[in-house]
Amino acid sequence: MQETVWRRTDRMFAVLILCQWAFGVACAVITSPKTWSGLNSQVHVHVWAALFLGGAISFLPVLLAWQRPGWVFTRHTIAVAQILWSALLIHLTGGRIETHFHIFGSLAFLAFYRDWRVLITATLVVAADHAIRGMFWPQSVFGVLAASQWRWLEHAGWVVFEDIFLIQACLFSQKEMREICAKRAALENVNQEIEHQIKLRTRELEFEKSVTEKQAVLLSRSNEELRQFAYVASHDLQEPLRMVTSYLQLISKRYKGKLDSDADEFIDFAVDGATRMKRLINDLLDYSRVSTHAKEKKQINAEDTFLKALSNLKIALEESDTVVTHDPLPQVWADDGQLERLFQNLVGNAVKYRKKDSKQAVHVRAQQTDTGWHFSIRDHGIGIAKEHQERVFVIFQRLHSAQEYSGTGIGLAVCQKIVQNHGGKIWIESEPDMGSVFHFTIANHEQKEFA
Ligand code: ADP
């Protein structure tokens, strides 16, 4: 900051000195252009003094201000030159006391440097100039032919008087400048630290992002591979299984009662195992088909779909004496087959997990939401404890043994996949022995487009 002030003041003085030069020459030309000796006239010596002496005084400071701005020697040279200019102008105006004010003006300008040492140099030059000229050429400096030999001291005294205030101003301004700079430096440090932190954090975030992206790619790849594996395995296993089942049934038909009782029992176990395996494979195939065989969604009537699901469950409903009621169901944007499977699994479970020796009643509701439709299927069955309510949506997770309730643990996993495929979520509200409410949402067409 100080350097800037010095350079700026150097430039200002270069211009000021050149202006003074022009002014000095103009003054000399206007006030005493010619000198006369009898009839002969010639250019007055003042004109030459203004031109050449002024030029000599101005040359070095202007050169330094131009070539070496901000240098300590430059501003002291400028201080000397400025005071010499005051001296020259005093001389050119015949030692007029008014021109002495030029010195005070010069000192005030020199204070622009905010460097008190420059004022000392200028004051010394003033004192020396007044002392020497007062002694040898008083007319040039005081405008009188004879002056007291101590008059220079009086002039120097006034200059020192002004210096006292200017020096104080310089010191004060330097102190202020230091304080401003300290604050700015502190601020810059804080800024730098913040910038550094931001850069670090950005780098970290970029790294995290790239890791997350990589993980997402890996996850989706492994999901895809798993899906394909589940589909291919369950599809390809069907054929040999069908063979095992049919031959086991053949053996059972032909040899039941012809071998010993152990053999009959073993054959029953084998047939039962094969049947369960067939169900498991079919369910697994269903699960992978939710994503592989998804059909395009369209506007459908959920009530029609629901009734189709009920007709698939006709025998189970009749056998269990289950009463199913429902509110009017809306038009929704969905894959018809998947919605049918969803209703079928949920109502089927309500039938399967009914309380023993009591009639099951199921009620289905639908409510519109901001983003689509909210369905709920209430039963009065055995209920599910809170801690199991999320777990049951995971594939193969069952809460009962095959002896208690038959099943593969895939039904609700299929439901969750279907709901997700429709931009919704599925959850349970239930307590053991108090029945369950299965809730699921389906997004509107526009919501799906947004998602
Ligand atoms: P599965 O019925 O083949 O066992 P699901 O995935 O359909 O498989 O169900 C997972 C588990 O959730 C079931 O084993 C059962 O314990 C529980 N469950 C599902 N529906 C109900 C229901 N309506 N009431 C009580 N429990 C249920």
GROMACS .gro file of C-alpha atoms and ligand atoms in nm:
model
  478
    1MET     CA    1   0.000   0.000   0.000
    2GLN     CA    2   0.285   0.233   0.090
    3GLU     CA    3   0.464   0.150  -0.231
    4THR     CA    4   0.149   0.240  -0.423
    5VAL     CA    5   0.119   0.573  -0.242
    6TRP     CA    6   0.485   0.655  -0.318
    7ARG     CA    7   0.455   0.566  -0.685
    8ARG     CA    8   0.133   0.760  -0.724
    9THR     CA    9   0.281   1.069  -0.554
   10ASP     CA   10   0.596   1.045  -0.768
   11ARG     CA   11   0.377   1.056  -1.080
   12MET     CA   12   0.179   1.346  -0.943
   13PHE     CA   13   0.500   1.544  -0.876
   14ALA     CA   14   0.640   1.471  -1.223
   15VAL     CA   15   0.332   1.639  -1.371
   16LEU     CA   16   0.337   1.919  -1.113
   17ILE     CA   17   0.704   1.998  -1.174
   18LEU     CA   18   0.654   2.013  -1.552
   19CYS     CA   19   0.355   2.244  -1.499
   20GLN     CA   20   0.563   2.464  -1.272
   21TRP     CA   21   0.830   2.479  -1.538
   22ALA     CA   22   0.578   2.595  -1.796
   23PHE     CA   23   0.429   2.839  -1.545
   24GLY     CA   24   0.774   2.976  -1.451
   25VAL     CA   25   0.870   3.036  -1.814
   26ALA     CA   26   0.529   3.200  -1.881
   27CYS     CA   27   0.572   3.423  -1.574
   28ALA     CA   28   0.917   3.535  -1.685
   29VAL     CA   29   0.804   3.602  -2.042
   30ILE     CA   30   0.497   3.799  -1.927
   31THR     CA   31   0.649   4.004  -1.641
   32SER     CA   32   0.998   4.082  -1.779
   33PRO     CA   33   1.040   3.960  -2.137
   34LYS     CA   34   1.314   4.207  -2.238
   35THR     CA   35   1.598   4.398  -2.088
   36TRP     CA   36   1.705   4.738  -2.226
   37SER     CA   37   2.044   4.900  -2.249
   38GLY     CA   38   1.998   5.233  -2.424
   39LEU     CA   39   1.823   5.158  -2.748
   40ASN     CA   40   1.926   4.792  -2.752
   41SER     CA   41   1.699   4.532  -2.610
   42GLN     CA   42   1.752   4.162  -2.549
   43VAL     CA   43   1.574   3.872  -2.384
   44HIS     CA   44   1.564   3.924  -2.007
   45VAL     CA   45   1.790   3.697  -1.803
   46HIS     CA   46   1.480   3.584  -1.605
   47VAL     CA   47   1.344   3.419  -1.916
   48TRP     CA   48   1.666   3.222  -1.956
   49ALA     CA   49   1.670   3.145  -1.584
   50ALA     CA   50   1.315   3.010  -1.596
   51LEU     CA   51   1.388   2.809  -1.906
   52PHE     CA   52   1.730   2.662  -1.827
   53LEU     CA   53   1.750   2.671  -1.450
   54GLY     CA   54   1.390   2.548  -1.432
   55GLY     CA   55   1.477   2.277  -1.683
   56ALA     CA   56   1.783   2.176  -1.482
   57ILE     CA   57   1.580   2.158  -1.160
   58SER     CA   58   1.303   1.957  -1.328
   59PHE     CA   59   1.506   1.712  -1.535
   60LEU     CA   60   1.635   1.470  -1.270
   61PRO     CA   61   1.316   1.439  -1.058
   62VAL     CA   62   1.097   1.388  -1.366
   63LEU     CA   63   1.340   1.129  -1.502
   64LEU     CA   64   1.351   0.947  -1.169
   65ALA     CA   65   0.972   0.960  -1.125
   66TRP     CA   66   0.939   0.808  -1.470
   67GLN     CA   67   1.217   0.548  -1.441
   68ARG     CA   68   1.235   0.473  -1.069
   69PRO     CA   69   0.898   0.543  -0.915
   70GLY     CA   70   0.863   0.447  -0.548
   71TRP     CA   71   1.237   0.461  -0.490
   72VAL     CA   72   1.351   0.643  -0.172
   73PHE     CA   73   1.606   0.853  -0.366
   74THR     CA   74   1.335   0.959  -0.611
   75ARG     CA   75   1.110   1.118  -0.350
   76HIS     CA   76   1.397   1.297  -0.176
   77THR     CA   77   1.515   1.432  -0.512
   78ILE     CA   78   1.159   1.543  -0.583
   79ALA     CA   79   1.145   1.715  -0.241
   80VAL     CA   80   1.467   1.905  -0.318
   81ALA     CA   81   1.347   1.997  -0.669
   82GLN     CA   82   1.008   2.113  -0.546
   83ILE     CA   83   1.165   2.347  -0.289
   84LEU     CA   84   1.415   2.470  -0.552
   85TRP     CA   85   1.113   2.548  -0.769
   86SER     CA   86   0.966   2.752  -0.483
   87ALA     CA   87   1.298   2.933  -0.457
   88LEU     CA   88   1.309   3.000  -0.833
   89LEU     CA   89   0.952   3.129  -0.839
   90ILE     CA   90   1.027   3.354  -0.538
   91HIS     CA   91   1.324   3.487  -0.727
   92LEU     CA   92   1.130   3.534  -1.052
   93THR     CA   93   0.860   3.730  -0.869
   94GLY     CA   94   1.121   3.954  -0.710
   95GLY     CA   95   1.111   3.798  -0.363
   96ARG     CA   96   0.740   3.874  -0.318
   97ILE     CA   97   0.633   3.759   0.025
   98GLU     CA   98   0.312   3.609  -0.128
   99THR     CA   99   0.523   3.369  -0.335
  100HIS     CA  100   0.664   3.230  -0.011
  101PHE     CA  101   0.329   3.061   0.036
  102HIS     CA  102   0.440   2.834  -0.248
  103ILE     CA  103   0.676   2.669   0.001
  104PHE     CA  104   0.389   2.585   0.236
  105GLY     CA  105   0.192   2.450  -0.056
  106SER     CA  106   0.492   2.239  -0.161
  107LEU     CA  107   0.528   2.095   0.189
  108ALA     CA  108   0.161   2.009   0.199
  109PHE     CA  109   0.196   1.831  -0.136
  110LEU     CA  110   0.509   1.651  -0.014
  111ALA     CA  111   0.303   1.524   0.282
  112PHE     CA  112   0.113   1.320   0.022
  113TYR     CA  113   0.406   1.077   0.045
  114ARG     CA  114   0.302   1.009   0.407
  115ASP     CA  115   0.679   0.988   0.474
  116TRP     CA  116   0.794   1.245   0.728
  117ARG     CA  117   1.162   1.212   0.623
  118VAL     CA  118   1.082   1.380   0.291
  119LEU     CA  119   0.957   1.683   0.484
  120ILE     CA  120   1.289   1.704   0.673
  121THR     CA  121   1.485   1.708   0.345
  122ALA     CA  122   1.256   1.980   0.209
  123THR     CA  123   1.287   2.185   0.529
  124LEU     CA  124   1.667   2.165   0.522
  125VAL     CA  125   1.670   2.289   0.162
  126VAL     CA  126   1.434   2.577   0.253
  127ALA     CA  127   1.654   2.675   0.549
  128ALA     CA  128   1.977   2.652   0.347
  129ASP     CA  129   1.830   2.844   0.052
  130HIS     CA  130   1.697   3.125   0.270
  131ALA     CA  131   2.018   3.142   0.473
  132ILE     CA  132   2.251   3.151   0.171
  133ARG     CA  133   2.041   3.381  -0.047
  134GLY     CA  134   1.951   3.599   0.256
  135MET     CA  135   2.318   3.640   0.320
  136PHE     CA  136   2.440   3.701  -0.037
  137TRP     CA  137   2.134   3.809  -0.237
  138PRO     CA  138   1.850   3.921  -0.005
  139GLN     CA  139   1.659   4.091  -0.287
  140SER     CA  140   1.613   3.755  -0.461
  141VAL     CA  141   1.453   3.594  -0.155
  142PHE     CA  142   1.310   3.875   0.063
  143GLY     CA  143   1.263   4.143  -0.204
  144VAL     CA  144   1.483   4.394  -0.015
  145LEU     CA  145   1.836   4.508  -0.068
  146ALA     CA  146   1.944   4.445   0.291
  147ALA     CA  147   1.793   4.199   0.534
  148SER     CA  148   1.872   4.085   0.884
  149GLN     CA  149   2.111   3.794   0.876
  150TRP     CA  150   1.868   3.597   1.102
  151ARG     CA  151   1.560   3.652   0.890
  152TRP     CA  152   1.602   3.309   0.734
  153LEU     CA  153   1.561   3.164   1.080
  154GLU     CA  154   1.218   3.325   1.114
  155HIS     CA  155   1.111   3.176   0.776
  156ALA     CA  156   1.256   2.837   0.864
  157GLY     CA  157   1.069   2.857   1.198
  158TRP     CA  158   0.733   2.888   1.020
  159VAL     CA  159   0.824   2.597   0.798
  160VAL     CA  160   0.910   2.385   1.104
  161PHE     CA  161   0.579   2.495   1.257
  162GLU     CA  162   0.393   2.353   0.957
  163ASP     CA  163   0.616   2.045   0.961
  164ILE     CA  164   0.505   1.961   1.314
  165PHE     CA  165   0.145   1.914   1.195
  166LEU     CA  166   0.235   1.751   0.868
  167ILE     CA  167   0.471   1.503   1.036
  168GLN     CA  168   0.201   1.417   1.285
  169ALA     CA  169  -0.045   1.367   1.000
  170CYS     CA  170   0.209   1.142   0.821
  171LEU     CA  171   0.268   0.931   1.133
  172PHE     CA  172  -0.105   0.902   1.197
  173SER     CA  173  -0.174   0.807   0.840
  174GLN     CA  174   0.105   0.546   0.847
  175LYS     CA  175  -0.042   0.395   1.162
  176GLU     CA  176  -0.383   0.383   1.001
  177MET     CA  177  -0.237   0.228   0.688
  178ARG     CA  178  -0.064  -0.039   0.896
  179GLU     CA  179  -0.390  -0.120   1.074
  180ILE     CA  180  -0.583  -0.144   0.748
  181CYS     CA  181  -0.315  -0.367   0.601
  182ALA     CA  182  -0.312  -0.592   0.908
  183LYS     CA  183  -0.689  -0.631   0.883
  184ARG     CA  184  -0.672  -0.696   0.512
  185ALA     CA  185  -0.393  -0.948   0.557
  186ALA     CA  186  -0.597  -1.127   0.823
  187LEU     CA  187  -0.898  -1.125   0.593
  188GLU     CA  188  -0.691  -1.255   0.303
  189ASN     CA  189  -0.556  -1.531   0.526
  190VAL     CA  190  -0.907  -1.631   0.623
  191ASN     CA  191  -1.015  -1.617   0.258
  192GLN     CA  192  -0.719  -1.828   0.156
  193GLU     CA  193  -0.796  -2.078   0.429
  194ILE     CA  194  -1.161  -2.092   0.319
  195GLU     CA  195  -1.061  -2.131  -0.045
  196HIS     CA  196  -0.821  -2.406   0.053
  197GLN     CA  197  -1.093  -2.581   0.253
  198ILE     CA  198  -1.339  -2.545  -0.036
  199LYS     CA  199  -1.086  -2.692  -0.278
  200LEU     CA  200  -1.018  -2.984  -0.044
  201ARG     CA  201  -1.389  -3.046   0.012
  202THR     CA  202  -1.462  -3.023  -0.362
  203ARG     CA  203  -1.189  -3.275  -0.430
  204GLU     CA  204  -1.326  -3.502  -0.159
  205LEU     CA  205  -1.678  -3.469  -0.295
  206GLU     CA  206  -1.560  -3.541  -0.648
  207PHE     CA  207  -1.380  -3.846  -0.518
  208GLU     CA  208  -1.685  -3.958  -0.320
  209LYS     CA  209  -1.904  -3.896  -0.624
  210SER     CA  210  -1.681  -4.103  -0.850
  211VAL     CA  211  -1.673  -4.382  -0.590
  212THR     CA  212  -2.052  -4.368  -0.552
  213GLU     CA  213  -2.099  -4.367  -0.928
  214LYS     CA  214  -1.865  -4.665  -0.961
  215GLN     CA  215  -2.049  -4.844  -0.683
  216ALA     CA  216  -2.383  -4.769  -0.846
  217VAL     CA  217  -2.258  -4.909  -1.176
  218LEU     CA  218  -2.122  -5.220  -1.004
  219LEU     CA  219  -2.445  -5.264  -0.807
  220SER     CA  220  -2.668  -5.232  -1.109
  221ARG     CA  221  -2.441  -5.471  -1.302
  222SER     CA  222  -2.450  -5.728  -1.025
  223ASN     CA  223  -2.828  -5.684  -0.989
  224GLU     CA  224  -2.869  -5.742  -1.359
  225GLU     CA  225  -2.648  -6.053  -1.345
  226LEU     CA  226  -2.844  -6.181  -1.044
  227ARG     CA  227  -3.174  -6.121  -1.220
  228GLN     CA  228  -3.054  -6.303  -1.530
  229PHE     CA  229  -2.919  -6.587  -1.321
  230ALA     CA  230  -3.247  -6.622  -1.129
  231TYR     CA  231  -3.442  -6.623  -1.452
  232VAL     CA  232  -3.218  -6.865  -1.640
  233ALA     CA  233  -3.176  -7.097  -1.341
  234SER     CA  234  -3.546  -7.114  -1.260
  235HIS     CA  235  -3.642  -7.145  -1.625
  236ASP     CA  236  -3.390  -7.416  -1.704
  237LEU     CA  237  -3.456  -7.607  -1.383
  238GLN     CA  238  -3.820  -7.645  -1.471
  239GLU     CA  239  -3.763  -7.913  -1.735
  240PRO     CA  240  -3.555  -8.164  -1.529
  241LEU     CA  241  -3.784  -8.099  -1.233
  242ARG     CA  242  -4.089  -8.177  -1.437
  243MET     CA  243  -3.921  -8.504  -1.534
  244VAL     CA  244  -3.834  -8.593  -1.173
  245THR     CA  245  -4.188  -8.511  -1.057
  246SER     CA  246  -4.363  -8.708  -1.328
  247TYR     CA  247  -4.141  -9.015  -1.283
  248LEU     CA  248  -4.185  -8.999  -0.907
  249GLN     CA  249  -4.560  -8.983  -0.959
  250LEU     CA  250  -4.532  -9.282  -1.194
  251ILE     CA  251  -4.333  -9.479  -0.938
  252SER     CA  252  -4.584  -9.386  -0.671
  253LYS     CA  253  -4.875  -9.499  -0.890
  254ARG     CA  254  -4.717  -9.828  -0.998
  255TYR     CA  255  -4.538  -9.942  -0.688
  256LYS     CA  256  -4.737  -9.797  -0.397
  257GLY     CA  257  -4.834 -10.091  -0.170
  258LYS     CA  258  -4.610 -10.333  -0.360
  259LEU     CA  259  -4.294 -10.249  -0.172
  260ASP     CA  260  -4.257 -10.226   0.206
  261SER     CA  261  -4.411  -9.944   0.414
  262ASP     CA  262  -4.078  -9.755   0.441
  263ALA     CA  263  -4.054  -9.739   0.064
  264ASP     CA  264  -4.405  -9.591   0.042
  265GLU     CA  265  -4.311  -9.327   0.295
  266PHE     CA  266  -3.990  -9.240   0.108
  267ILE     CA  267  -4.181  -9.207  -0.217
  268ASP     CA  268  -4.429  -8.968  -0.048
  269PHE     CA  269  -4.143  -8.755   0.087
  270ALA     CA  270  -3.981  -8.740  -0.257
  271VAL     CA  271  -4.308  -8.641  -0.428
  272ASP     CA  272  -4.371  -8.375  -0.164
  273GLY     CA  273  -4.016  -8.236  -0.196
  274ALA     CA  274  -4.042  -8.225  -0.574
  275THR     CA  275  -4.378  -8.043  -0.551
  276ARG     CA  276  -4.236  -7.785  -0.312
  277MET     CA  277  -3.935  -7.735  -0.535
  278LYS     CA  278  -4.165  -7.683  -0.832
  279ARG     CA  279  -4.350  -7.411  -0.642
  280LEU     CA  280  -4.027  -7.248  -0.536
  281ILE     CA  281  -3.898  -7.240  -0.889
  282ASN     CA  282  -4.227  -7.105  -1.022
  283ASP     CA  283  -4.229  -6.830  -0.758
  284LEU     CA  284  -3.867  -6.744  -0.832
  285LEU     CA  285  -3.950  -6.722  -1.199
  286ASP     CA  286  -4.240  -6.493  -1.114
  287TYR     CA  287  -4.007  -6.275  -0.912
  288SER     CA  288  -3.758  -6.231  -1.196
  289ARG     CA  289  -4.039  -6.184  -1.448
  290VAL     CA  290  -4.153  -5.870  -1.267
  291SER     CA  291  -3.858  -5.691  -1.424
  292THR     CA  292  -3.793  -5.902  -1.733
  293HIS     CA  293  -4.153  -5.934  -1.853
  294ALA     CA  294  -4.287  -5.593  -1.744
  295LYS     CA  295  -4.545  -5.467  -1.992
  296GLU     CA  296  -4.599  -5.107  -2.089
  297LYS     CA  297  -4.817  -4.923  -1.838
  298LYS     CA  298  -5.146  -4.776  -1.941
  299GLN     CA  299  -5.461  -4.632  -1.792
  300ILE     CA  300  -5.655  -4.927  -1.644
  301ASN     CA  301  -5.951  -4.980  -1.420
  302ALA     CA  302  -5.817  -5.110  -1.089
  303GLU     CA  303  -6.157  -5.252  -0.999
  304ASP     CA  304  -6.162  -5.484  -1.303
  305THR     CA  305  -5.807  -5.596  -1.223
  306PHE     CA  306  -5.899  -5.656  -0.861
  307LEU     CA  307  -6.199  -5.869  -0.961
  308LYS     CA  308  -5.976  -6.077  -1.193
  309ALA     CA  309  -5.741  -6.140  -0.899
  310LEU     CA  310  -6.037  -6.248  -0.686
  311SER     CA  311  -6.157  -6.489  -0.952
  312ASN     CA  312  -5.806  -6.648  -0.956
  313LEU     CA  313  -5.847  -6.700  -0.581
  314LYS     CA  314  -6.205  -6.825  -0.611
  315ILE     CA  315  -6.142  -7.176  -0.472
  316ALA     CA  316  -5.927  -7.056  -0.181
  317LEU     CA  317  -6.182  -6.790  -0.092
  318GLU     CA  318  -6.469  -7.036  -0.100
  319GLU     CA  319  -6.286  -7.302   0.096
  320SER     CA  320  -6.189  -7.059   0.367
  321ASP     CA  321  -6.524  -6.882   0.367
  322THR     CA  322  -6.349  -6.547   0.333
  323VAL     CA  323  -6.559  -6.235   0.268
  324VAL     CA  324  -6.387  -5.975   0.053
  325THR     CA  325  -6.537  -5.625   0.031
  326HIS     CA  326  -6.404  -5.315  -0.140
  327ASP     CA  327  -6.467  -4.945  -0.197
  328PRO     CA  328  -6.500  -4.827  -0.557
  329LEU     CA  329  -6.154  -4.860  -0.704
  330PRO     CA  330  -6.008  -4.595  -0.939
  331GLN     CA  331  -5.851  -4.575  -1.280
  332VAL     CA  332  -5.473  -4.605  -1.243
  333TRP     CA  333  -5.164  -4.592  -1.459
  334ALA     CA  334  -5.028  -4.945  -1.429
  335ASP     CA  335  -4.920  -5.274  -1.580
  336ASP     CA  336  -5.244  -5.472  -1.569
  337GLY     CA  337  -5.083  -5.815  -1.514
  338GLN     CA  338  -4.857  -5.690  -1.236
  339LEU     CA  339  -5.137  -5.513  -1.050
  340GLU     CA  340  -5.342  -5.833  -1.071
  341ARG     CA  341  -5.049  -6.030  -0.926
  342LEU     CA  342  -5.013  -5.767  -0.649
  343PHE     CA  343  -5.381  -5.792  -0.544
  344GLN     CA  344  -5.370  -6.168  -0.573
  345ASN     CA  345  -5.063  -6.206  -0.349
  346LEU     CA  346  -5.198  -5.970  -0.082
  347VAL     CA  347  -5.551  -6.111  -0.069
  348GLY     CA  348  -5.407  -6.466  -0.099
  349ASN     CA  349  -5.188  -6.399   0.207
  350ALA     CA  350  -5.488  -6.257   0.396
  351VAL     CA  351  -5.665  -6.585   0.331
  352LYS     CA  352  -5.361  -6.794   0.416
  353TYR     CA  353  -5.270  -6.614   0.738
  354ARG     CA  354  -5.621  -6.604   0.885
  355LYS     CA  355  -5.682  -6.696   1.246
  356LYS     CA  356  -5.765  -7.062   1.298
  357ASP     CA  357  -6.133  -7.137   1.349
  358SER     CA  358  -6.249  -6.790   1.257
  359LYS     CA  359  -6.388  -6.641   0.942
  360GLN     CA  360  -6.165  -6.401   0.752
  361ALA     CA  361  -6.294  -6.065   0.632
  362VAL     CA  362  -6.089  -5.855   0.393
  363HIS     CA  363  -6.159  -5.497   0.292
  364VAL     CA  364  -5.984  -5.298   0.019
  365ARG     CA  365  -5.978  -4.917   0.002
  366ALA     CA  366  -5.827  -4.660  -0.231
  367GLN     CA  367  -5.760  -4.291  -0.159
  368GLN     CA  368  -5.626  -4.028  -0.391
  369THR     CA  369  -5.302  -3.849  -0.287
  370ASP     CA  370  -5.102  -3.559  -0.434
  371THR     CA  371  -4.884  -3.800  -0.626
  372GLY     CA  372  -5.120  -4.085  -0.712
  373TRP     CA  373  -5.329  -4.348  -0.531
  374HIS     CA  374  -5.297  -4.508  -0.191
  375PHE     CA  375  -5.446  -4.860  -0.157
  376SER     CA  376  -5.492  -5.049   0.167
  377ILE     CA  377  -5.592  -5.412   0.223
  378ARG     CA  378  -5.715  -5.485   0.573
  379ASP     CA  379  -5.753  -5.835   0.716
  380HIS     CA  380  -5.833  -5.976   1.058
  381GLY     CA  381  -5.572  -6.248   1.056
  382ILE     CA  382  -5.280  -6.345   1.276
  383GLY     CA  383  -5.096  -6.013   1.231
  384ILE     CA  384  -4.723  -5.946   1.216
  385ALA     CA  385  -4.501  -5.818   1.501
  386LYS     CA  386  -4.340  -5.476   1.447
  387GLU     CA  387  -3.987  -5.612   1.431
  388HIS     CA  388  -4.074  -5.837   1.135
  389GLN     CA  389  -4.268  -5.584   0.930
  390GLU     CA  390  -3.976  -5.484   0.708
  391ARG     CA  391  -3.810  -5.822   0.696
  392VAL     CA  392  -4.107  -5.998   0.533
  393PHE     CA  393  -4.050  -5.804   0.209
  394VAL     CA  394  -3.705  -5.960   0.170
  395ILE     CA  395  -3.698  -6.260  -0.062
  396PHE     CA  396  -3.719  -6.605   0.110
  397GLN     CA  397  -3.798  -6.445   0.447
  398ARG     CA  398  -4.078  -6.637   0.621
  399LEU     CA  399  -4.208  -6.616   0.973
  400HIS     CA  400  -4.349  -6.968   0.984
  401SER     CA  401  -4.238  -7.319   0.905
  402ALA     CA  402  -4.370  -7.507   0.599
  403GLN     CA  403  -4.567  -7.732   0.836
  404GLU     CA  404  -4.754  -7.434   0.985
  405TYR     CA  405  -4.819  -7.245   0.663
  406SER     CA  406  -4.706  -7.351   0.318
  407GLY     CA  407  -4.516  -7.096   0.114
  408THR     CA  408  -4.182  -6.993  -0.034
  409GLY     CA  409  -4.124  -6.647   0.115
  410ILE     CA  410  -4.126  -6.487  -0.230
  411GLY     CA  411  -4.480  -6.343  -0.249
  412LEU     CA  412  -4.421  -6.014  -0.065
  413ALA     CA  413  -4.082  -5.963  -0.235
  414VAL     CA  414  -4.271  -5.982  -0.566
  415CYS     CA  415  -4.526  -5.730  -0.430
  416GLN     CA  416  -4.253  -5.487  -0.331
  417LYS     CA  417  -4.087  -5.513  -0.671
  418ILE     CA  418  -4.418  -5.447  -0.848
  419VAL     CA  419  -4.493  -5.144  -0.630
  420GLN     CA  420  -4.144  -5.000  -0.687
  421ASN     CA  421  -4.192  -5.055  -1.057
  422HIS     CA  422  -4.500  -4.830  -1.027
  423GLY     CA  423  -4.314  -4.549  -0.849
  424GLY     CA  424  -4.467  -4.630  -0.510
  425LYS     CA  425  -4.387  -4.795  -0.178
  426ILE     CA  426  -4.535  -5.068   0.033
  427TRP     CA  427  -4.558  -5.100   0.410
  428ILE     CA  428  -4.745  -5.280   0.686
  429GLU     CA  429  -4.949  -5.165   0.983
  430SER     CA  430  -5.011  -5.458   1.211
  431GLU     CA  431  -5.003  -5.611   1.553
  432PRO     CA  432  -4.997  -5.981   1.637
  433ASP     CA  433  -5.349  -6.121   1.661
  434MET     CA  434  -5.504  -5.787   1.564
  435GLY     CA  435  -5.497  -5.834   1.188
  436SER     CA  436  -5.288  -5.644   0.934
  437VAL     CA  437  -5.323  -5.355   0.691
  438PHE     CA  438  -5.103  -5.374   0.384
  439HIS     CA  439  -5.060  -5.026   0.232
  440PHE     CA  440  -4.915  -4.950  -0.108
  441THR     CA  441  -4.903  -4.647  -0.336
  442ILE     CA  442  -4.904  -4.609  -0.713
  443ALA     CA  443  -4.776  -4.293  -0.876
  444ASN     CA  444  -4.969  -4.090  -1.133
  445HIS     CA  445  -4.858  -4.100  -1.493
  446GLU     CA  446  -4.702  -3.745  -1.469
  447GLN     CA  447  -4.524  -3.833  -1.145
  448LYS     CA  448  -4.367  -4.134  -1.312
  449GLU     CA  449  -4.252  -3.915  -1.598
  450PHE     CA  450  -4.084  -3.684  -1.346
  451ALA     CA  451  -3.922  -3.961  -1.144
  452ADP     P1  452  -4.506  -6.680   0.194
  452ADP     O1  453  -4.648  -6.647   0.214
  452ADP     O2  454  -4.482  -6.765   0.075
  452ADP     O3  455  -4.440  -6.732   0.316
  452ADP     P2  456  -4.470  -6.399   0.158
  452ADP     O4  457  -4.352  -6.325   0.106
  452ADP     O5  458  -4.599  -6.383   0.091
  452ADP     O6  459  -4.425  -6.548   0.162
  452ADP     O7  460  -4.489  -6.363   0.310
  452ADP     C1  461  -4.376  -6.353   0.396
  452ADP     C2  462  -4.422  -6.371   0.538
  452ADP     O8  463  -4.501  -6.260   0.580
  452ADP     C3  464  -4.510  -6.489   0.559
  452ADP     O9  465  -4.431  -6.603   0.586
  452ADP     C4  466  -4.596  -6.450   0.675
  452ADP    O10  467  -4.534  -6.483   0.795
  452ADP     C5  468  -4.602  -6.300   0.668
  452ADP     N1  469  -4.732  -6.252   0.614
  452ADP     C6  470  -4.759  -6.219   0.487
  452ADP     N2  471  -4.887  -6.177   0.474
  452ADP     C7  472  -4.942  -6.182   0.598
  452ADP     C8  473  -5.071  -6.151   0.652
  452ADP     N3  474  -5.169  -6.105   0.576
  452ADP     N4  475  -5.090  -6.171   0.784
  452ADP     C9  476  -4.991  -6.218   0.861
  452ADP     N5  477  -4.868  -6.248   0.817
  452ADP    C10  478  -4.843  -6.231   0.687
   0.00000   0.00000   0.00000
